[in-house]
Short mmCIF file of C-alpha atoms in Angstrom, two decimals:
data_model
loop_
_atom_site.label_atom_id
_atom_site.label_comp_id
_atom_site.label_asym_id
_atom_site.label_seq_id
_atom_site.Cartn_x
_atom_site.Cartn_y
_atom_site.Cartn_z
CA UNK N 1 5.89 32.13 -4.06
CA UNK N 2 2.40 31.50 -4.27
CA UNK N 3 1.78 27.86 -3.31
CA UNK N 4 -1.82 27.84 -4.41
CA UNK N 5 -5.03 26.84 -2.65
CA UNK N 6 -6.75 23.50 -2.35
CA UNK N 7 -9.56 22.59 -4.93
CA UNK N 8 -12.17 19.87 -5.45
CA UNK N 9 -11.11 17.58 -8.00
CA UNK N 10 -13.12 14.56 -9.88
CA UNK N 11 -11.00 11.39 -10.01
CA UNK N 12 -11.48 9.14 -13.44
CA UNK N 13 -10.20 5.58 -13.14
CA UNK N 14 -9.73 3.64 -16.58
CA UNK N 15 -11.42 0.50 -16.69
CA UNK N 16 -9.09 -2.56 -17.15
CA UNK N 17 -9.43 -3.70 -20.84
CA UNK N 18 -9.58 -0.35 -22.71
CA UNK N 19 -7.00 1.91 -23.89
CA UNK N 20 -6.17 5.61 -22.17
CA UNK N 21 -7.57 7.37 -25.20
CA UNK N 22 -10.18 5.01 -26.43
CA UNK N 23 -11.64 5.17 -22.69
CA UNK N 24 -11.29 9.16 -23.22
CA UNK N 25 -13.17 9.36 -26.49
CA UNK N 26 -16.04 6.90 -25.20
CA UNK N 27 -16.38 9.15 -21.98
CA UNK N 28 -15.00 12.85 -22.73
CA UNK N 29 -13.41 12.37 -19.00
CA UNK N 30 -11.39 15.38 -18.03
CA UNK N 31 -10.16 15.93 -14.61
CA UNK N 32 -8.29 19.10 -14.62
CA UNK N 33 -9.52 22.74 -15.95
CA UNK N 34 -9.30 23.46 -19.72
CA UNK N 35 -7.64 26.83 -20.82
CA UNK N 36 -8.20 28.31 -24.51
CA UNK N 37 -5.38 27.93 -27.07
CA UNK N 38 -4.34 24.59 -26.84
CA UNK N 39 -3.28 22.24 -29.79
CA UNK N 40 -3.30 18.43 -29.74
CA UNK N 41 -0.58 15.57 -29.20
CA UNK N 42 -3.08 13.25 -30.75
CA UNK N 43 -3.06 15.02 -33.95
CA UNK N 44 0.64 15.59 -34.40
CA UNK N 45 1.70 19.44 -33.92
CA UNK N 46 -1.25 20.47 -31.65
CA UNK N 47 -1.94 19.32 -28.30
CA UNK N 48 -5.32 18.86 -27.43
CA UNK N 49 -4.66 16.97 -24.21
CA UNK N 50 -2.15 16.46 -21.93
CA UNK N 51 -2.64 12.71 -20.35
CA UNK N 52 -1.18 11.98 -17.25
CA UNK N 53 -1.13 8.80 -15.21
CA UNK N 54 -0.67 8.15 -11.63
CA UNK N 55 -1.61 6.16 -8.61
CA UNK N 56 -2.48 8.06 -5.43
CA UNK N 57 0.70 6.90 -3.61
CA UNK N 58 3.40 8.51 -1.40
CA UNK N 59 6.44 8.02 -4.32
CA UNK N 60 3.89 10.41 -6.57
CA UNK N 61 3.09 13.04 -3.53
CA UNK N 62 4.00 15.71 -6.27
CA UNK N 63 0.94 14.85 -8.26
CA UNK N 64 -1.49 14.62 -5.64
CA UNK N 65 -0.61 18.21 -4.45
CA UNK N 66 -0.43 19.41 -8.04
CA UNK N 67 -4.16 17.87 -8.80
CA UNK N 68 -5.61 18.48 -5.52
CA UNK N 69 -4.24 22.09 -5.01
CA UNK N 70 -5.27 23.17 -8.63
CA UNK N 71 -1.76 23.50 -10.03
CA UNK N 72 -2.71 21.55 -13.27
CA UNK N 73 -5.50 24.18 -14.14
CA UNK N 74 -2.86 26.69 -14.80
CA UNK N 75 -1.30 24.64 -17.63
CA UNK N 76 -1.85 25.92 -21.11
CA UNK N 77 -3.68 22.51 -22.25
CA UNK N 78 -6.47 20.21 -21.25
CA UNK N 79 -5.10 17.75 -18.43
CA UNK N 80 -6.77 14.55 -18.28
CA UNK N 81 -5.82 12.38 -15.49
CA UNK N 82 -6.04 8.59 -14.77
CA UNK N 83 -6.02 6.84 -11.16
CA UNK N 84 -4.48 3.63 -12.27
CA UNK N 85 -4.51 2.07 -8.57
CA UNK N 86 -5.10 -1.46 -8.18
CA UNK N 87 -4.10 -1.89 -11.64
CA UNK N 88 -0.98 -3.43 -11.22
CA UNK N 89 1.46 -2.46 -14.02
CA UNK N 90 -1.04 -1.32 -16.54
CA UNK N 91 0.31 2.18 -16.18
CA UNK N 92 3.32 1.17 -17.59
CA UNK N 93 1.40 -0.85 -20.61
CA UNK N 94 -0.84 2.22 -21.16
CA UNK N 95 2.29 4.60 -21.22
CA UNK N 96 4.05 2.13 -23.64
CA UNK N 97 0.96 1.83 -26.06
CA UNK N 98 1.40 5.62 -26.48
CA UNK N 99 -1.62 6.53 -24.44
CA UNK N 100 0.03 8.66 -21.68
CA UNK N 101 2.03 11.79 -21.98
CA UNK N 102 3.26 12.11 -18.35
CA UNK N 103 3.80 9.08 -16.24
CA UNK N 104 4.21 9.06 -12.30
CA UNK N 105 6.15 5.37 -12.00
CA UNK N 106 8.84 3.71 -10.39
CA UNK N 107 12.52 3.97 -11.51
CA UNK N 108 12.74 0.59 -12.50
CA UNK N 109 9.64 0.44 -14.69
CA UNK N 110 11.11 3.14 -16.44
CA UNK N 111 14.46 1.68 -16.82
CA UNK N 112 12.93 -1.29 -18.42
CA UNK N 113 11.13 0.88 -20.74
CA UNK N 114 14.19 2.56 -21.90
CA UNK N 115 15.93 -0.92 -22.15
CA UNK N 116 12.92 -1.99 -24.57
CA UNK N 117 13.48 1.41 -26.61
CA UNK N 118 10.14 3.09 -25.42
CA UNK N 119 10.36 6.94 -26.11
CA UNK N 120 10.39 9.20 -22.86
CA UNK N 121 12.77 10.40 -20.33
CA UNK N 122 12.78 10.97 -16.19
CA UNK N 123 12.41 14.96 -16.35
CA UNK N 124 11.76 14.74 -12.33
CA UNK N 125 12.51 12.95 -9.63
CA UNK N 126 9.95 12.90 -6.97
CA UNK N 127 11.85 11.63 -3.79
CA UNK N 128 15.19 10.10 -2.67
CA UNK N 129 14.88 6.96 -0.40
CA UNK N 130 11.23 6.28 0.48
CA UNK N 131 11.41 2.88 1.53
CA UNK N 132 11.79 0.99 4.95
CA UNK N 133 13.18 -2.26 6.05
CA UNK N 134 10.24 -3.09 8.56
CA UNK N 135 10.47 -6.12 10.92
CA UNK N 136 9.22 -8.01 14.16
CA UNK N 137 10.40 -6.28 17.20
CA UNK N 138 11.92 -9.93 17.79
CA UNK N 139 13.55 -10.00 14.77
CA UNK N 140 15.23 -6.12 15.70
CA UNK N 141 16.14 -7.40 18.92
CA UNK N 142 18.33 -10.10 16.93
CA UNK N 143 19.32 -7.43 14.34
CA UNK N 144 20.72 -4.74 17.44
CA UNK N 145 22.72 -7.80 18.57
CA UNK N 146 23.61 -9.56 15.35
CA UNK N 147 23.90 -7.01 12.57
CA UNK N 148 23.64 -8.74 9.16
CA UNK N 149 23.83 -12.20 10.99
CA UNK N 150 20.67 -11.50 12.41
CA UNK N 151 19.07 -13.73 9.36
CA UNK N 152 21.35 -16.69 10.51
CA UNK N 153 20.41 -16.27 13.95
CA UNK N 154 16.90 -16.13 13.16
CA UNK N 155 16.82 -19.07 11.20
CA UNK N 156 18.81 -20.75 13.82
CA UNK N 157 16.17 -19.81 16.83
CA UNK N 158 12.72 -20.25 14.67
CA UNK N 159 13.98 -23.35 12.36
CA UNK N 160 13.04 -21.65 9.39
CA UNK N 161 13.99 -18.67 6.78
CA UNK N 162 13.11 -15.02 7.49
CA UNK N 163 10.13 -14.11 5.75
CA UNK N 164 9.97 -10.95 3.77
CA UNK N 165 6.58 -9.77 2.01
CA UNK N 166 7.11 -7.26 -0.56
CA UNK N 167 6.23 -5.78 -4.21
CA UNK N 168 6.75 -7.74 -7.51
CA UNK N 169 10.04 -8.49 -8.86
CA UNK N 170 10.10 -5.80 -11.14
CA UNK N 171 9.44 -3.17 -8.68
CA UNK N 172 11.92 -0.75 -7.18
CA UNK N 173 11.03 -2.40 -3.64
CA UNK N 174 12.12 -5.63 -4.64
CA UNK N 175 15.44 -4.36 -6.51
CA UNK N 176 16.43 -2.34 -3.89
CA UNK N 177 15.61 -4.89 -1.18
CA UNK N 178 17.95 -7.40 -2.94
CA UNK N 179 20.88 -4.92 -3.63
CA UNK N 180 20.58 -4.31 0.51
CA UNK N 181 20.75 -8.17 1.29
CA UNK N 182 23.16 -8.84 -1.66
CA UNK N 183 25.59 -5.93 -1.66
CA UNK N 184 25.10 -3.81 1.43
CA UNK N 185 24.67 -6.88 3.80
CA UNK N 186 26.17 -9.65 1.94
CA UNK N 187 23.87 -12.37 2.90
CA UNK N 188 22.00 -13.08 -0.05
CA UNK N 189 18.97 -14.89 -0.02
CA UNK N 190 19.89 -18.12 1.65
CA UNK N 191 18.47 -17.56 5.06
CA UNK N 192 15.66 -15.70 3.52
CA UNK N 193 12.41 -16.05 1.53
CA UNK N 194 11.13 -13.15 -0.32
CA UNK N 195 7.15 -13.37 -1.11
CA UNK N 196 6.24 -11.11 -3.94
CA UNK N 197 2.64 -9.81 -3.59
CA UNK N 198 0.65 -6.98 -5.54
CA UNK N 199 0.29 -3.73 -3.37
CA UNK N 200 0.50 -2.42 0.01
CA UNK N 201 -2.75 -3.95 1.43
CA UNK N 202 -1.56 -7.97 0.83
CA UNK N 203 1.71 -6.79 2.72
CA UNK N 204 0.01 -5.15 5.54
CA UNK N 205 -2.14 -8.55 5.71
CA UNK N 206 0.87 -10.65 5.75
CA UNK N 207 2.59 -8.81 8.56
CA UNK N 208 -0.75 -8.49 10.54
CA UNK N 209 -1.48 -12.16 10.34
CA UNK N 210 2.07 -13.41 11.28
CA UNK N 211 2.64 -14.62 7.75
CA UNK N 212 5.51 -12.53 7.13
CA UNK N 213 8.54 -11.17 9.34
CA UNK N 214 9.32 -8.11 7.60
CA UNK N 215 8.94 -6.31 4.31
CA UNK N 216 10.42 -3.45 2.21
CA UNK N 217 7.96 -1.12 1.61
CA UNK N 218 7.23 2.59 1.20
CA UNK N 219 5.45 5.29 3.61
CA UNK N 220 3.08 5.56 4.71
CA UNK N 221 2.46 1.81 6.32
CA UNK N 222 5.46 2.13 8.60
CA UNK N 223 3.92 5.29 10.35
CA UNK N 224 0.49 3.73 10.21
CA UNK N 225 1.77 0.78 12.12
CA UNK N 226 3.72 2.47 14.32
CA UNK N 227 0.48 4.65 15.18
CA UNK N 228 -1.16 1.40 15.87
CA UNK N 229 1.39 0.05 18.06
CA UNK N 230 1.67 -2.70 15.82
CA UNK N 231 4.90 -4.96 16.98
CA UNK N 232 7.08 -3.99 14.20
CA UNK N 233 10.21 -1.64 14.04
CA UNK N 234 12.28 0.23 11.53
CA UNK N 235 15.61 -1.80 10.65
CA UNK N 236 16.63 0.92 8.26
CA UNK N 237 15.76 3.04 5.23
CA UNK N 238 16.97 3.16 1.78
CA UNK N 239 18.62 6.43 2.08
CA UNK N 240 20.85 5.16 4.84
CA UNK N 241 22.59 2.70 2.55
CA UNK N 242 22.38 4.12 -1.00
CA UNK N 243 22.98 7.93 -1.77
CA UNK N 244 20.50 9.01 -4.12
CA UNK N 245 18.19 6.03 -3.78
CA UNK N 246 15.62 6.51 -6.33
CA UNK N 247 11.92 5.95 -5.86
CA UNK N 248 8.88 7.56 -7.74
CA UNK N 249 9.87 9.38 -10.74
CA UNK N 250 8.23 11.75 -13.51
CA UNK N 251 8.45 10.18 -17.08
CA UNK N 252 7.62 12.53 -19.83
CA UNK N 253 6.82 11.06 -23.34
CA UNK N 254 9.61 12.68 -26.18
CA UNK N 255 6.46 13.90 -28.15
CA UNK N 256 5.70 16.22 -25.50
CA UNK N 257 9.43 17.35 -24.68
CA UNK N 258 10.40 17.69 -28.44
CA UNK N 259 7.18 19.17 -30.09
CA UNK N 260 5.73 21.11 -26.84
CA UNK N 261 8.54 22.32 -24.55
CA UNK N 262 6.61 25.08 -23.42
CA UNK N 263 4.02 22.73 -21.98
CA UNK N 264 6.65 20.35 -20.69
CA UNK N 265 8.46 23.35 -18.96
CA UNK N 266 5.10 24.50 -17.32
CA UNK N 267 4.51 20.95 -16.06
CA UNK N 268 7.70 21.03 -14.52
CA UNK N 269 7.34 24.52 -12.66
CA UNK N 270 4.16 22.90 -11.01
CA UNK N 271 6.20 19.91 -9.79
CA UNK N 272 8.54 21.98 -8.41
CA UNK N 273 5.96 24.26 -6.80
CA UNK N 274 4.49 21.15 -5.28
CA UNK N 275 7.97 19.89 -3.98
CA UNK N 276 8.30 23.28 -2.38
CA UNK N 277 4.93 23.07 -0.78
CA UNK N 278 5.97 19.36 0.72
CA UNK N 279 8.81 20.75 2.12
CA UNK N 280 7.95 24.03 3.30
CA UNK N 281 4.15 23.13 4.54
CA UNK N 282 3.74 19.46 5.24
CA UNK N 283 0.47 20.33 6.94
CA UNK N 284 -1.03 21.74 3.51
CA UNK N 285 0.56 18.86 1.59
CA UNK N 286 -0.97 16.22 4.03
CA UNK N 287 -4.47 17.52 3.32
CA UNK N 288 -3.90 17.20 -0.25
CA UNK N 289 -3.02 13.41 0.40
CA UNK N 290 -5.88 13.40 2.70
CA UNK N 291 -8.46 14.74 0.18
CA UNK N 292 -6.87 12.49 -2.62
CA UNK N 293 -7.33 9.35 -0.38
CA UNK N 294 -10.55 9.96 1.54
CA UNK N 295 -11.27 8.25 4.51
CA UNK N 296 -8.10 5.63 4.11
CA UNK N 297 -5.79 8.07 5.69
CA UNK N 298 -5.95 10.95 7.82
CA UNK N 299 -4.06 14.17 7.44
CA UNK N 300 -2.30 13.65 11.03
CA UNK N 301 -1.17 10.19 9.59
CA UNK N 302 -0.19 11.90 6.16
CA UNK N 303 1.85 14.63 7.91
CA UNK N 304 3.68 12.16 9.81
CA UNK N 305 4.35 10.02 6.97
CA UNK N 306 5.64 12.90 4.80
CA UNK N 307 8.06 14.31 7.79
CA UNK N 308 9.31 10.79 8.17
CA UNK N 309 13.04 10.21 7.81
CA UNK N 310 12.56 7.65 5.28
CA UNK N 311 11.61 10.08 2.61
CA UNK N 312 13.26 13.49 1.05
CA UNK N 313 11.30 15.03 -1.67
CA UNK N 314 12.80 16.53 -4.51
CA UNK N 315 12.47 17.39 -8.09
CA UNK N 316 16.06 17.63 -9.62
CA UNK N 317 16.40 14.49 -11.60
CA UNK N 318 20.15 14.73 -10.98
CA UNK N 319 19.80 13.64 -7.61
CA UNK N 320 18.98 9.84 -8.42
CA UNK N 321 21.91 9.41 -10.98
CA UNK N 322 24.01 7.54 -8.69
CA UNK N 323 20.86 5.47 -7.45
CA UNK N 324 19.34 4.85 -10.93
CA UNK N 325 23.00 3.51 -11.98
CA UNK N 326 22.81 1.21 -9.00
CA UNK N 327 19.42 -0.08 -10.00
CA UNK N 328 20.37 -0.80 -13.67
CA UNK N 329 23.26 -2.85 -12.46
CA UNK N 330 20.94 -4.65 -9.87
CA UNK N 331 18.45 -5.42 -12.44
CA UNK N 332 20.80 -6.74 -14.91
CA UNK N 333 22.32 -9.05 -11.94
CA UNK N 334 18.80 -10.12 -11.50
CA UNK N 335 18.48 -10.87 -15.34
CA UNK N 336 15.87 -8.35 -15.55
CA UNK N 337 17.31 -6.54 -18.24
CA UNK N 338 19.81 -8.33 -20.35
CA UNK N 339 22.00 -4.86 -21.35
CA UNK N 340 23.14 -2.18 -19.30
CA UNK N 341 21.22 1.04 -20.17
CA UNK N 342 22.95 4.38 -19.86
CA UNK N 343 21.95 6.52 -17.02
CA UNK N 344 21.84 9.64 -19.69
CA UNK N 345 19.52 7.92 -21.95
CA UNK N 346 17.04 7.99 -18.79
CA UNK N 347 17.30 11.08 -16.89
CA UNK N 348 16.49 14.25 -18.56
CA UNK N 349 17.72 17.23 -16.25
CA UNK N 350 17.56 20.08 -18.96
CA UNK N 351 13.90 20.94 -18.37
CA UNK N 352 14.27 20.97 -14.39
CA UNK N 353 17.19 23.38 -15.19
CA UNK N 354 15.58 25.89 -17.51
CA UNK N 355 12.63 26.10 -14.81
CA UNK N 356 15.12 26.51 -11.95
CA UNK N 357 18.39 28.04 -12.93
#
C-alpha cells in the first residue's frame, strides 16, 4: 500500500467563545485540500465541508499522520480541521452543538454524549492501552516489595496518603485509574489522594515539583521523563490489566454516516492507512508527530513513544468493545452517568468492515 509522503499543512485554532462553523464563516479557514464535486452537510443533502476536530496528542496519532502526510487531501470533500489544544472539553461542546462532523476524542466523552442522546458513533478506535501508571522510584521499590499494599505502606512510611496527579474526573485517565485502584487492586481511594488537573503540563509540573508521587498518563510523558533520567518509573499500563483498554477514538456524526457514506468510508480508509504507517514505519509516523508539534517533541522521542509497550495502534472499533463496557460500568459507579449505555449504541464497526473486509 502507498503510505503517502509528508506535506506542509497550516493549522487553524478556533478562538474560545466562537462556534466552529461561525468561526469558519468569518475566516474561511481551510487546512486540507479542496477537491471538486463536493456537497454540504450544512445545506442538508450535500457536503460543502467535512469539519474535523482534534488535539495534537498521541491518542489521536492517526489524525496527525493523516494530516501531515496529506491523506486528507485525497477525500472528495473540503476538509477543515480545528486544533482544540488547551481548550479543555470545548471539542465535545462544539461537537454537541452540531459544529463538528468527525471528532477525535476519548472514549469517556463519547459514552457521556451517547448517554445524553447526542448523534454519532465510534467508527474507529485509535489505540488500545496508551496510559501508564508512573510513580517515584521510592514508591516503585515499595510496590516491588508489597504489591497493592504499597499504598498503605507508603502512608505508614510518609505519614500521608499517596498523591496521584491526573486528568479531570470525566477523562479516560481518571476513569481507568479508578478502575485499577477499585477493581484490579481493591485498595480504593482510602490510602490515596487524587488531584485532577487539566492537561499534561500541570501533571508534569506536579511530578517534577514534588507535589505528586505518581500519575496515570498517556505517552509521550513517560518516555520524555525516562529520557531525562527523571526519578520516576513505570508501575503498569492499561493494556496489562484491561483487555481492549480504550483510549482515543474517532467519533462520526450520524449525518455523515447516514447521508454521506462514501465520504465516511473514504475517511476510514485513510484512518486504516495511517494505522498501517504507524505500525509498519514508526520513524515516518514520528516525523509526522514532530512536524505537528514543532519543537515540543523531537522525532526520536516521538518514535520511542510510539514504540512504547503502553500503546497498540489500531482502527477496528470492535477491539475496544470489552474495555468500553468496563468504562461504562465504572462511569455509572462513579455517578458520571445515571444509566448504562449499550455498547452497540456507541461502537459502529460496519464502516471499518466495509473498507477492510
